[in-house]
Amino acid sequence: MTIKSIYPDIEIPDVSVYDFIFGSLTDEESARVAVVDGPSGASLTYAALRQQVDAFAGALAARGIGVGDVVALQAPNSPAFVTAFHGILRAGATATTVNALYTPEEIANQLTDSGAKLIITVSPLLPAVAAGAAAAGFEPDQIIVMDGAEGYASAADLLSSGHPAPDISFSPATHLAVLPYSSGTTGKPKGVMLTHRNLVANVAQSWPLVVVSAEDTVLAVLPFFHIYGMTVLLNLSLKARARVVTQPRFDLPEFLRLIQDEKCTYVFIAPPIAVALTKHPLVDQYDLSSLEVILSGAAALDEALGRALESRLGVRVLQGYGMTEMSPISHVIPRAREDISVGSIGLAVPNVETRIVDTITGDEVDLPDAGLSEPGELLVKGPNVMVGYLNNMEATETTLEADGFLHTGDVARIGSDGAVWIVDRLKELIKYKGYQVAPAELEALLLTHPSIADVAVIGYPDEDAGEVPKAFVVAQPDVELTAPEVMAFVAEHLAPHKKVRVVEFVDSIPKSTSGKILRNELRARAS
């Protein structure tokens, strides 16, 4: 059955992202601080930010960039990123954000596939960008280095050029605002086509449940180039007129310092940061009393870990769920609903419909009268769902049903209260003698072991069983932990078919910038 959000539909404004965020600024709001550069403390008011966005857009227009053009942006979180990103959209162009960790080959592939005409970056990333751009056929004048580099235009050059923001016109419902790249449920990265309406809709859908206000100071460490950072940390916070403090990359001491010194009230994280905040002794050395809410996303957060984090810091911990293809939020634990377990991904946001479909039969799973439903793949429909994948009709048709429902590739169960629980990724399930074993379940259990700092589990080829669970374990500093102890711990708590049968100790777990475990790297290492 199709399950509608328990929240009534809301009206989605038919406006551009720029007009949605900056169009209604009052004099009082204009004077408020919008963005703070965490490392330096430099800040921009909402009025100054809007002026910079307009100036940046005017400079891009003077360079021939306009409606229908694509501009690549690769940079860490900073006020300059905010200006460039919204400047691209204000010029009528489409922003394709590039992962800051990409190699020259990956940069070239995205520039070529997206059809970008320009790339904007920062000097530390210039060597990879220059090589990738050259491979994509770019000339030096198609590269802008925001903080300056010899032979390239800078942000200062653009902001001082004196060109007014262009007079543009497009349909928010069909014009692409951003083109981030995602692997989706499978395969190599693909350009995800998200319109202005998609992004506006998701902020409007999420805001009433997430509840960020003008009184909040939001610490933004998750990258803006990722859709989670782009929509939630950046656009939603700006729409709420909050104060956004940027951190270029995650570093625990700096993260804790910024919460303390900037008196951050709302922090958005991924589960690996939750592990650090829960287990690292350094946390006790900082005053985090200003912190009120932590919202975890990008990967599943275990209930025990969420509760432990709440207990240690004395804050409310929420969990949200989404995909790049959904702009990204489809579900979140509402700030006002303390009865919803932190182990769930919460409730569907307004205007969203969901289905859970049996992965074998294809039959729809019904909402139960009590408890949790049977597991199945989660499908989602709403105004936040992408148009499709760029120049990839086959992948689009595989991911999007004709009626608009999006395949998430995640196995979920839904409760009688409407809260959804993620079991695991379809492609990550381990098949042990015909039994399905969810890596996330084993990881959640192992993280409760006091001697384990971090862990990842994959399926390891086995001639008799097909696959057996293999755990890559990061031990806590200065502790002695053996593989038999790890295996015995799991055997004590879970069914026999879920036993960890191979253990490898590692220094760290490979993860993406958004916090997802890079299981492909672990599989390659294990093969």
Short mmCIF file of C-alpha atoms in Angstrom, two decimals:
data_model
loop_
_atom_site.label_atom_id
_atom_site.label_comp_id
_atom_site.label_asym_id
_atom_site.label_seq_id
_atom_site.Cartn_x
_atom_site.Cartn_y
_atom_site.Cartn_z
CA MET A 1 0.00 0.00 0.00
CA THR A 2 1.05 3.61 -0.50
CA ILE A 3 1.64 5.33 2.83
CA LYS A 4 1.28 9.11 2.94
CA SER A 5 3.10 11.33 5.37
CA ILE A 6 1.12 11.90 8.56
CA TYR A 7 1.75 15.60 8.02
CA PRO A 8 -0.54 17.57 5.70
CA ASP A 9 0.87 18.64 2.34
CA ILE A 10 2.39 22.08 2.22
CA GLU A 11 2.41 24.51 -0.69
CA ILE A 12 5.74 24.58 -2.51
CA PRO A 13 6.66 28.13 -3.62
CA ASP A 14 7.09 28.42 -7.39
CA VAL A 15 10.31 30.43 -7.15
CA SER A 16 14.04 30.06 -7.74
CA VAL A 17 16.38 29.02 -4.94
CA TYR A 18 17.79 32.56 -4.84
CA ASP A 19 14.38 34.18 -4.49
CA PHE A 20 13.32 31.59 -1.91
CA ILE A 21 16.31 32.26 0.33
CA PHE A 22 17.16 35.90 -0.30
CA GLY A 23 14.02 37.39 -1.82
CA SER A 24 12.20 38.02 1.46
CA LEU A 25 15.06 39.40 3.56
CA THR A 26 13.86 42.09 5.96
CA ASP A 27 16.02 44.95 7.22
CA GLU A 28 16.38 43.20 10.57
CA GLU A 29 17.36 39.91 8.96
CA SER A 30 19.80 41.64 6.61
CA ALA A 31 21.80 42.88 9.58
CA ARG A 32 22.16 39.40 11.09
CA VAL A 33 25.35 37.36 10.62
CA ALA A 34 24.76 34.71 7.97
CA VAL A 35 28.06 32.86 7.63
CA VAL A 36 31.18 32.65 9.78
CA ASP A 37 34.48 31.20 8.60
CA GLY A 38 35.34 28.85 11.45
CA PRO A 39 39.15 28.92 11.17
CA SER A 40 39.48 32.73 10.90
CA GLY A 41 36.28 34.02 12.49
CA ALA A 42 35.58 36.31 9.49
CA SER A 43 31.87 36.75 8.87
CA LEU A 44 29.28 38.00 6.41
CA THR A 45 25.89 39.46 7.23
CA TYR A 46 22.87 38.41 5.20
CA ALA A 47 22.98 41.76 3.40
CA ALA A 48 26.67 41.38 2.57
CA LEU A 49 26.17 37.78 1.45
CA ARG A 50 23.36 38.75 -0.89
CA GLN A 51 25.48 41.59 -2.32
CA GLN A 52 28.36 39.18 -2.95
CA VAL A 53 26.06 36.62 -4.57
CA ASP A 54 24.66 39.29 -6.89
CA ALA A 55 28.15 40.55 -7.76
CA PHE A 56 29.43 37.05 -8.41
CA ALA A 57 26.44 36.33 -10.64
CA GLY A 58 27.05 39.54 -12.57
CA ALA A 59 30.68 38.62 -13.15
CA LEU A 60 29.72 35.14 -14.37
CA ALA A 61 27.15 36.67 -16.73
CA ALA A 62 29.83 39.00 -18.08
CA ARG A 63 31.88 35.90 -18.88
CA GLY A 64 29.00 34.52 -20.93
CA ILE A 65 27.57 32.19 -18.28
CA GLY A 66 23.79 32.04 -18.15
CA VAL A 67 20.67 29.90 -18.28
CA GLY A 68 21.49 26.45 -19.61
CA ASP A 69 25.18 26.56 -18.76
CA VAL A 70 26.87 24.32 -16.19
CA VAL A 71 29.55 25.57 -13.78
CA ALA A 72 31.60 23.18 -11.65
CA LEU A 73 32.45 24.07 -8.06
CA GLN A 74 35.08 22.20 -6.03
CA ALA A 75 35.95 23.71 -2.67
CA PRO A 76 35.75 23.00 1.06
CA ASN A 77 33.17 24.67 3.29
CA SER A 78 33.72 28.41 3.65
CA PRO A 79 31.81 31.66 3.15
CA ALA A 80 33.43 31.82 -0.31
CA PHE A 81 31.77 28.52 -1.24
CA VAL A 82 28.39 29.96 -0.24
CA THR A 83 28.93 33.04 -2.40
CA ALA A 84 30.10 31.05 -5.42
CA PHE A 85 27.37 28.42 -5.16
CA HIS A 86 24.51 30.87 -4.91
CA GLY A 87 26.20 33.15 -7.44
CA ILE A 88 26.10 30.33 -9.99
CA LEU A 89 22.40 29.75 -9.36
CA ARG A 90 21.66 33.51 -9.39
CA ALA A 91 23.29 33.73 -12.83
CA GLY A 92 20.82 31.14 -14.10
CA ALA A 93 23.48 28.46 -14.48
CA THR A 94 23.50 24.95 -13.04
CA ALA A 95 26.05 24.10 -10.34
CA THR A 96 27.74 20.73 -10.52
CA THR A 97 29.51 20.31 -7.20
CA VAL A 98 32.69 18.22 -7.24
CA ASN A 99 33.96 16.08 -4.39
CA ALA A 100 37.06 17.72 -2.88
CA LEU A 101 38.82 14.34 -2.76
CA TYR A 102 38.46 13.62 -6.47
CA THR A 103 41.50 12.72 -8.56
CA PRO A 104 42.28 14.54 -11.83
CA GLU A 105 40.70 11.66 -13.76
CA GLU A 106 37.49 11.85 -11.74
CA ILE A 107 37.37 15.64 -12.13
CA ALA A 108 37.83 15.32 -15.88
CA ASN A 109 35.06 12.74 -16.09
CA GLN A 110 32.60 14.97 -14.25
CA LEU A 111 33.52 18.07 -16.24
CA THR A 112 33.07 16.16 -19.48
CA ASP A 113 29.89 14.34 -18.52
CA SER A 114 28.20 17.44 -17.10
CA GLY A 115 29.23 19.67 -20.01
CA ALA A 116 30.65 22.27 -17.62
CA LYS A 117 32.01 25.49 -19.13
CA LEU A 118 33.87 26.72 -16.06
CA ILE A 119 35.29 25.33 -12.81
CA ILE A 120 35.69 27.26 -9.57
CA THR A 121 38.10 25.99 -6.92
CA VAL A 122 40.64 26.99 -4.24
CA SER A 123 44.44 26.95 -4.41
CA PRO A 124 45.03 23.78 -2.31
CA LEU A 125 42.91 21.84 -4.81
CA LEU A 126 44.32 23.56 -7.90
CA PRO A 127 46.88 20.88 -8.92
CA ALA A 128 44.22 18.20 -9.29
CA VAL A 129 41.72 20.63 -10.81
CA ALA A 130 44.22 21.99 -13.34
CA ALA A 131 45.18 18.48 -14.44
CA GLY A 132 41.59 17.32 -14.63
CA ALA A 133 40.43 20.45 -16.42
CA ALA A 134 43.24 20.14 -18.97
CA ALA A 135 42.25 16.53 -19.63
CA ALA A 136 38.68 17.76 -20.21
CA GLY A 137 39.93 20.31 -22.76
CA PHE A 138 39.68 23.40 -20.53
CA GLU A 139 41.81 26.50 -21.02
CA PRO A 140 43.28 28.34 -17.98
CA ASP A 141 40.68 31.11 -18.33
CA GLN A 142 38.00 28.51 -17.61
CA ILE A 143 39.38 28.02 -14.10
CA ILE A 144 38.69 30.46 -11.24
CA VAL A 145 40.75 30.10 -8.06
CA MET A 146 38.76 31.84 -5.36
CA ASP A 147 41.65 32.56 -2.99
CA GLY A 148 43.98 33.51 -5.85
CA ALA A 149 46.74 31.82 -7.84
CA GLU A 150 49.08 33.20 -10.48
CA GLY A 151 47.61 32.99 -13.96
CA TYR A 152 44.01 32.53 -12.81
CA ALA A 153 41.11 34.84 -12.03
CA SER A 154 40.13 35.05 -8.35
CA ALA A 155 36.90 35.63 -6.43
CA ALA A 156 38.16 39.11 -5.62
CA ASP A 157 38.47 39.82 -9.34
CA LEU A 158 34.87 38.73 -9.92
CA LEU A 159 33.43 40.53 -6.91
CA SER A 160 35.12 43.80 -7.85
CA SER A 161 34.22 43.69 -11.54
CA GLY A 162 31.15 45.85 -11.01
CA HIS A 163 28.76 43.93 -13.24
CA PRO A 164 25.13 43.88 -12.05
CA ALA A 165 23.31 40.61 -11.50
CA PRO A 166 21.69 39.56 -14.78
CA ASP A 167 18.01 39.75 -15.62
CA ILE A 168 17.11 36.09 -16.15
CA SER A 169 13.98 34.04 -16.57
CA PHE A 170 13.31 30.32 -16.24
CA SER A 171 10.77 27.85 -14.89
CA PRO A 172 11.74 26.68 -11.38
CA ALA A 173 9.89 23.43 -11.98
CA THR A 174 12.05 22.40 -14.93
CA HIS A 175 15.30 24.40 -14.77
CA LEU A 176 18.19 22.48 -13.24
CA ALA A 177 19.67 24.17 -10.18
CA VAL A 178 22.30 21.58 -9.35
CA LEU A 179 23.89 18.52 -10.87
CA PRO A 180 25.60 16.56 -8.08
CA TYR A 181 26.99 13.12 -8.86
CA SER A 182 25.83 9.96 -7.13
CA SER A 183 26.21 6.23 -7.62
CA GLY A 184 22.54 5.83 -6.78
CA THR A 185 21.63 2.29 -5.80
CA THR A 186 24.42 0.86 -7.95
CA GLY A 187 27.04 1.63 -10.60
CA LYS A 188 29.41 4.48 -11.31
CA PRO A 189 28.61 8.11 -10.41
CA LYS A 190 25.82 9.68 -12.44
CA GLY A 191 24.67 13.28 -12.74
CA VAL A 192 21.54 13.75 -10.62
CA MET A 193 19.27 16.36 -12.19
CA LEU A 194 17.68 18.48 -9.45
CA THR A 195 15.55 21.50 -10.30
CA HIS A 196 15.05 24.71 -8.37
CA ARG A 197 11.67 23.32 -7.33
CA ASN A 198 13.30 20.15 -6.01
CA LEU A 199 15.64 22.13 -3.73
CA VAL A 200 13.01 24.66 -2.64
CA ALA A 201 10.57 21.84 -1.94
CA ASN A 202 12.98 19.91 0.25
CA VAL A 203 13.82 22.91 2.42
CA ALA A 204 10.10 23.68 2.76
CA GLN A 205 9.32 20.03 3.56
CA SER A 206 12.10 19.57 6.10
CA TRP A 207 12.06 22.87 7.95
CA PRO A 208 8.89 22.31 10.06
CA LEU A 209 10.26 19.01 11.39
CA VAL A 210 13.97 19.84 11.72
CA VAL A 211 13.14 23.22 13.29
CA VAL A 212 16.20 25.41 12.76
CA SER A 213 15.51 29.01 13.78
CA ALA A 214 17.11 32.45 13.57
CA GLU A 215 18.31 31.93 17.14
CA ASP A 216 20.41 28.91 16.16
CA THR A 217 24.11 28.77 15.39
CA VAL A 218 24.71 25.83 13.07
CA LEU A 219 28.11 24.17 12.74
CA ALA A 220 28.62 23.11 9.12
CA VAL A 221 31.35 20.49 8.85
CA LEU A 222 29.70 18.05 6.45
CA PRO A 223 30.65 19.22 2.95
CA PHE A 224 28.43 21.64 1.07
CA PHE A 225 29.34 19.85 -2.16
CA HIS A 226 27.34 16.87 -0.86
CA ILE A 227 23.56 17.19 -1.08
CA TYR A 228 23.12 16.78 2.70
CA GLY A 229 25.39 19.75 3.36
CA MET A 230 23.97 21.71 0.44
CA THR A 231 20.29 21.45 1.34
CA VAL A 232 20.22 21.04 5.11
CA LEU A 233 23.34 22.69 6.52
CA LEU A 234 23.39 25.51 3.98
CA ASN A 235 20.06 26.29 2.32
CA LEU A 236 17.74 25.34 5.18
CA SER A 237 19.88 27.21 7.70
CA LEU A 238 20.03 30.32 5.51
CA LYS A 239 16.28 30.23 4.93
CA ALA A 240 15.81 30.04 8.70
CA ARG A 241 18.16 33.07 9.08
CA ALA A 242 20.43 31.03 11.34
CA ARG A 243 24.13 31.74 11.84
CA VAL A 244 26.21 29.18 9.90
CA VAL A 245 29.76 28.44 11.06
CA THR A 246 31.83 26.66 8.41
CA GLN A 247 34.53 24.06 9.03
CA PRO A 248 36.57 23.03 5.95
CA ARG A 249 37.15 19.43 7.06
CA PHE A 250 36.44 17.33 10.12
CA ASP A 251 39.07 17.56 12.83
CA LEU A 252 37.79 16.61 16.29
CA PRO A 253 39.67 19.22 18.37
CA GLU A 254 38.68 22.01 15.96
CA PHE A 255 35.10 20.69 15.80
CA LEU A 256 34.84 20.81 19.59
CA ARG A 257 36.53 24.23 19.76
CA LEU A 258 34.05 25.71 17.31
CA ILE A 259 31.07 24.40 19.25
CA GLN A 260 32.55 25.89 22.41
CA ASP A 261 33.81 29.23 21.10
CA GLU A 262 31.00 29.95 18.64
CA LYS A 263 28.36 28.62 21.05
CA CYS A 264 26.84 26.36 18.42
CA THR A 265 23.34 25.14 19.21
CA TYR A 266 22.61 22.80 16.28
CA VAL A 267 25.07 20.37 14.72
CA PHE A 268 24.56 18.10 11.72
CA ILE A 269 26.80 15.05 11.61
CA ALA A 270 27.32 11.60 10.11
CA PRO A 271 27.60 8.45 12.30
CA PRO A 272 31.44 8.39 12.42
CA ILE A 273 31.33 11.77 14.17
CA ALA A 274 28.73 10.33 16.56
CA VAL A 275 31.20 7.56 17.42
CA ALA A 276 33.94 10.11 18.16
CA LEU A 277 31.64 12.30 20.27
CA THR A 278 30.48 9.28 22.25
CA LYS A 279 33.80 7.54 22.84
CA HIS A 280 36.70 10.01 22.59
CA PRO A 281 38.09 11.32 25.91
CA LEU A 282 38.93 14.69 24.31
CA VAL A 283 35.23 15.61 24.35
CA ASP A 284 35.33 16.13 28.13
CA GLN A 285 37.89 18.92 27.77
CA TYR A 286 35.48 21.32 26.02
CA ASP A 287 32.42 23.25 27.13
CA LEU A 288 29.64 22.02 24.86
CA SER A 289 26.80 23.34 27.01
CA SER A 290 25.43 25.55 24.21
CA LEU A 291 24.61 22.48 22.12
CA GLU A 292 20.91 21.60 21.99
CA VAL A 293 20.39 19.30 19.00
CA ILE A 294 22.49 16.88 16.96
CA LEU A 295 20.99 15.53 13.73
CA SER A 296 22.73 12.54 12.15
CA GLY A 297 22.37 11.59 8.51
CA ALA A 298 24.23 10.22 5.45
CA ALA A 299 24.32 6.69 6.93
CA ALA A 300 22.34 4.68 9.47
CA LEU A 301 22.77 5.61 13.14
CA ASP A 302 22.35 2.77 15.62
CA GLU A 303 19.88 3.32 18.44
CA ALA A 304 22.35 2.37 21.19
CA LEU A 305 24.94 4.78 19.79
CA GLY A 306 22.35 7.55 19.55
CA ARG A 307 21.25 7.01 23.14
CA ALA A 308 24.84 6.92 24.35
CA LEU A 309 25.52 10.21 22.57
CA GLU A 310 22.44 11.81 24.13
CA SER A 311 23.53 10.62 27.55
CA ARG A 312 27.10 11.83 27.26
CA LEU A 313 26.35 15.31 25.92
CA GLY A 314 22.90 15.88 27.39
CA VAL A 315 21.43 16.88 24.02
CA ARG A 316 18.61 15.76 21.77
CA VAL A 317 19.81 13.42 19.02
CA LEU A 318 17.73 13.07 15.85
CA GLN A 319 18.21 10.99 12.74
CA GLY A 320 17.32 11.82 9.16
CA TYR A 321 17.36 9.88 5.92
CA GLY A 322 17.73 10.74 2.29
CA MET A 323 19.55 10.37 -1.00
CA THR A 324 21.04 12.76 -3.50
CA GLU A 325 18.17 11.69 -5.76
CA MET A 326 15.70 13.06 -3.18
CA SER A 327 17.34 16.47 -2.66
CA PRO A 328 17.94 14.70 -0.11
CA ILE A 329 15.50 14.34 2.84
CA SER A 330 12.49 12.03 2.74
CA HIS A 331 12.36 11.06 6.44
CA VAL A 332 13.48 12.63 9.70
CA ILE A 333 12.73 12.36 13.39
CA PRO A 334 10.76 15.54 14.17
CA ARG A 335 12.36 17.69 16.84
CA ALA A 336 8.99 17.82 18.62
CA ARG A 337 8.51 14.01 18.74
CA GLU A 338 10.47 12.64 21.69
CA ASP A 339 8.51 9.38 21.43
CA ILE A 340 10.19 8.43 18.12
CA SER A 341 13.22 6.18 18.61
CA VAL A 342 16.58 7.62 17.56
CA GLY A 343 17.28 4.25 15.94
CA SER A 344 14.66 4.93 13.29
CA ILE A 345 14.94 7.37 10.42
CA GLY A 346 11.74 8.98 11.62
CA LEU A 347 8.64 9.99 9.73
CA ALA A 348 8.07 10.94 6.11
CA VAL A 349 8.26 14.70 5.61
CA PRO A 350 5.19 16.52 4.21
CA ASN A 351 4.26 15.82 0.57
CA VAL A 352 6.08 12.48 0.61
CA GLU A 353 4.53 9.07 -0.09
CA THR A 354 6.29 5.79 0.62
CA ARG A 355 5.98 2.15 -0.27
CA ILE A 356 7.83 -0.87 1.10
CA VAL A 357 8.10 -3.66 -1.44
CA ASP A 358 9.10 -7.28 -0.81
CA THR A 359 12.52 -7.76 -2.40
CA ILE A 360 11.68 -11.23 -3.69
CA THR A 361 7.98 -11.19 -4.63
CA GLY A 362 7.62 -7.48 -5.44
CA ASP A 363 4.44 -7.37 -3.34
CA GLU A 364 3.77 -4.25 -1.31
CA VAL A 365 4.21 -4.56 2.46
CA ASP A 366 1.29 -3.23 4.50
CA LEU A 367 1.42 -0.87 7.44
CA PRO A 368 1.13 -3.08 10.54
CA ASP A 369 -1.49 -2.66 13.26
CA ALA A 370 1.27 -2.96 15.85
CA GLY A 371 5.05 -3.37 15.90
CA LEU A 372 7.13 -3.37 12.73
CA SER A 373 6.23 -4.53 9.25
CA GLU A 374 8.03 -7.19 7.27
CA PRO A 375 11.18 -5.86 5.55
CA GLY A 376 11.25 -4.66 1.97
CA GLU A 377 12.80 -2.08 -0.32
CA LEU A 378 11.83 1.49 0.48
CA LEU A 379 10.34 3.50 -2.42
CA VAL A 380 9.67 7.24 -2.15
CA LYS A 381 7.64 9.77 -4.15
CA GLY A 382 7.44 13.54 -3.71
CA PRO A 383 8.27 16.98 -5.16
CA ASN A 384 11.85 16.56 -3.93
CA VAL A 385 12.53 13.53 -6.16
CA MET A 386 14.96 14.11 -9.03
CA VAL A 387 14.05 14.60 -12.68
CA GLY A 388 16.40 11.76 -13.57
CA TYR A 389 20.04 11.00 -14.33
CA LEU A 390 21.81 13.17 -16.90
CA ASN A 391 22.11 11.47 -20.29
CA ASN A 392 21.33 8.08 -18.74
CA MET A 393 17.82 6.98 -19.56
CA GLU A 394 18.53 3.35 -18.67
CA ALA A 395 19.61 4.18 -15.12
CA THR A 396 16.72 6.63 -14.78
CA GLU A 397 14.14 4.03 -15.79
CA THR A 398 15.69 1.48 -13.44
CA THR A 399 15.55 3.89 -10.50
CA LEU A 400 12.31 5.77 -11.19
CA GLU A 401 9.00 3.97 -11.64
CA ALA A 402 6.56 5.31 -14.21
CA ASP A 403 4.33 6.59 -11.39
CA GLY A 404 7.18 8.65 -9.91
CA PHE A 405 8.28 6.35 -7.09
CA LEU A 406 12.05 6.23 -6.56
CA HIS A 407 13.86 3.01 -5.67
CA THR A 408 16.15 3.80 -2.73
CA GLY A 409 18.00 0.48 -2.69
CA ASP A 410 17.52 0.39 1.08
CA VAL A 411 15.75 -2.38 2.96
CA ALA A 412 13.33 -0.94 5.51
CA ARG A 413 10.59 -1.78 7.97
CA ILE A 414 7.79 0.58 8.98
CA GLY A 415 6.13 0.78 12.36
CA SER A 416 2.47 1.21 13.17
CA ASP A 417 3.35 4.79 14.21
CA GLY A 418 4.70 5.52 10.72
CA ALA A 419 8.36 5.57 11.79
CA VAL A 420 10.68 3.81 9.35
CA TRP A 421 13.69 1.69 10.24
CA ILE A 422 16.48 0.98 7.75
CA VAL A 423 17.70 -2.61 7.83
CA ASP A 424 20.47 -2.32 5.26
CA ARG A 425 21.38 -1.67 1.66
CA LEU A 426 20.12 -4.25 -0.81
CA LYS A 427 23.52 -4.62 -2.41
CA GLU A 428 25.29 -4.84 0.97
CA LEU A 429 23.33 -7.72 2.46
CA ILE A 430 25.49 -10.75 3.19
CA LYS A 431 24.09 -14.08 2.04
CA TYR A 432 25.23 -16.78 4.49
CA LYS A 433 23.89 -20.22 3.52
CA GLY A 434 20.76 -18.56 2.17
CA TYR A 435 20.28 -16.37 5.26
CA GLN A 436 20.42 -12.59 4.87
CA VAL A 437 22.81 -10.85 7.27
CA ALA A 438 22.78 -7.05 7.55
CA PRO A 439 26.25 -5.50 8.03
CA ALA A 440 24.69 -2.53 9.80
CA GLU A 441 23.33 -4.78 12.54
CA LEU A 442 26.73 -6.33 13.22
CA GLU A 443 28.45 -2.93 13.11
CA ALA A 444 25.96 -1.48 15.57
CA LEU A 445 26.57 -4.32 18.01
CA LEU A 446 30.36 -4.22 17.70
CA LEU A 447 30.43 -0.47 18.35
CA THR A 448 29.01 -1.17 21.80
CA HIS A 449 32.18 -3.10 22.69
CA PRO A 450 34.30 -0.80 24.89
CA SER A 451 37.55 -1.87 23.19
CA ILE A 452 36.33 -1.12 19.65
CA ALA A 453 36.68 2.43 18.29
CA ASP A 454 35.26 1.79 14.82
CA VAL A 455 34.23 -1.12 12.63
CA ALA A 456 32.93 -2.12 9.22
CA VAL A 457 31.51 -5.47 8.10
CA ILE A 458 31.40 -6.97 4.60
CA GLY A 459 30.60 -10.30 3.01
CA TYR A 460 33.72 -12.47 2.59
CA PRO A 461 33.70 -15.23 -0.04
CA ASP A 462 33.43 -18.74 1.41
CA GLU A 463 33.28 -21.97 -0.55
CA ASP A 464 30.77 -23.67 1.76
CA ALA A 465 28.59 -20.78 2.93
CA GLY A 466 28.77 -18.50 -0.11
CA GLU A 467 29.66 -15.56 2.11
CA VAL A 468 30.59 -15.11 5.75
CA PRO A 469 30.64 -11.83 7.72
CA LYS A 470 34.11 -10.31 7.95
CA ALA A 471 34.76 -7.47 10.41
CA PHE A 472 37.40 -4.79 9.91
CA VAL A 473 38.06 -3.54 13.43
CA VAL A 474 39.77 -0.39 14.73
CA ALA A 475 40.72 -1.06 18.36
CA GLN A 476 40.72 1.65 20.99
CA PRO A 477 44.22 3.03 21.72
CA ASP A 478 46.36 1.09 24.18
CA VAL A 479 44.03 -1.92 24.49
CA GLU A 480 44.65 -5.53 23.64
CA LEU A 481 41.88 -7.09 21.58
CA THR A 482 41.98 -10.39 19.73
CA ALA A 483 39.98 -11.77 16.84
CA PRO A 484 38.51 -14.60 18.97
CA GLU A 485 37.27 -11.99 21.48
CA VAL A 486 35.53 -10.05 18.70
CA MET A 487 33.91 -13.18 17.31
CA ALA A 488 32.82 -14.38 20.76
CA PHE A 489 31.23 -11.01 21.50
CA VAL A 490 29.02 -11.22 18.41
CA ALA A 491 28.20 -14.91 19.01
CA GLU A 492 27.02 -14.04 22.51
CA HIS A 493 24.44 -11.54 21.24
CA LEU A 494 23.24 -12.69 17.81
CA ALA A 495 21.93 -15.75 16.00
CA PRO A 496 24.47 -18.30 14.75
CA HIS A 497 24.11 -17.35 11.11
CA LYS A 498 25.10 -13.76 11.99
CA LYS A 499 28.41 -14.71 13.60
CA VAL A 500 31.51 -12.81 12.50
CA ARG A 501 33.84 -15.52 11.20
CA VAL A 502 36.79 -13.42 9.96
CA VAL A 503 38.39 -10.43 11.70
CA GLU A 504 41.04 -8.04 10.42
CA PHE A 505 42.46 -5.24 12.58
CA VAL A 506 43.02 -1.96 10.73
CA ASP A 507 44.11 1.57 11.60
CA SER A 508 41.01 3.22 10.13
CA ILE A 509 37.80 2.50 8.22
CA PRO A 510 37.69 4.06 4.73
CA LYS A 511 34.73 6.41 4.44
CA SER A 512 33.38 9.00 2.06
CA THR A 513 33.25 12.66 3.03
CA SER A 514 29.57 12.19 3.88
CA GLY A 515 30.37 9.39 6.31
CA LYS A 516 29.43 6.32 4.30
CA ILE A 517 31.65 3.26 4.66
CA LEU A 518 33.52 2.61 1.41
CA ARG A 519 32.79 -1.10 1.30
CA ASN A 520 34.17 -1.47 -2.20
CA GLU A 521 37.63 -0.58 -0.87
CA LEU A 522 37.27 -3.14 1.89
CA ARG A 523 36.10 -5.79 -0.55
CA ALA A 524 39.08 -5.07 -2.79
CA ARG A 525 41.41 -5.37 0.20
CA ALA A 526 39.77 -8.63 1.25
CA SER A 527 39.87 -10.29 -2.16
#
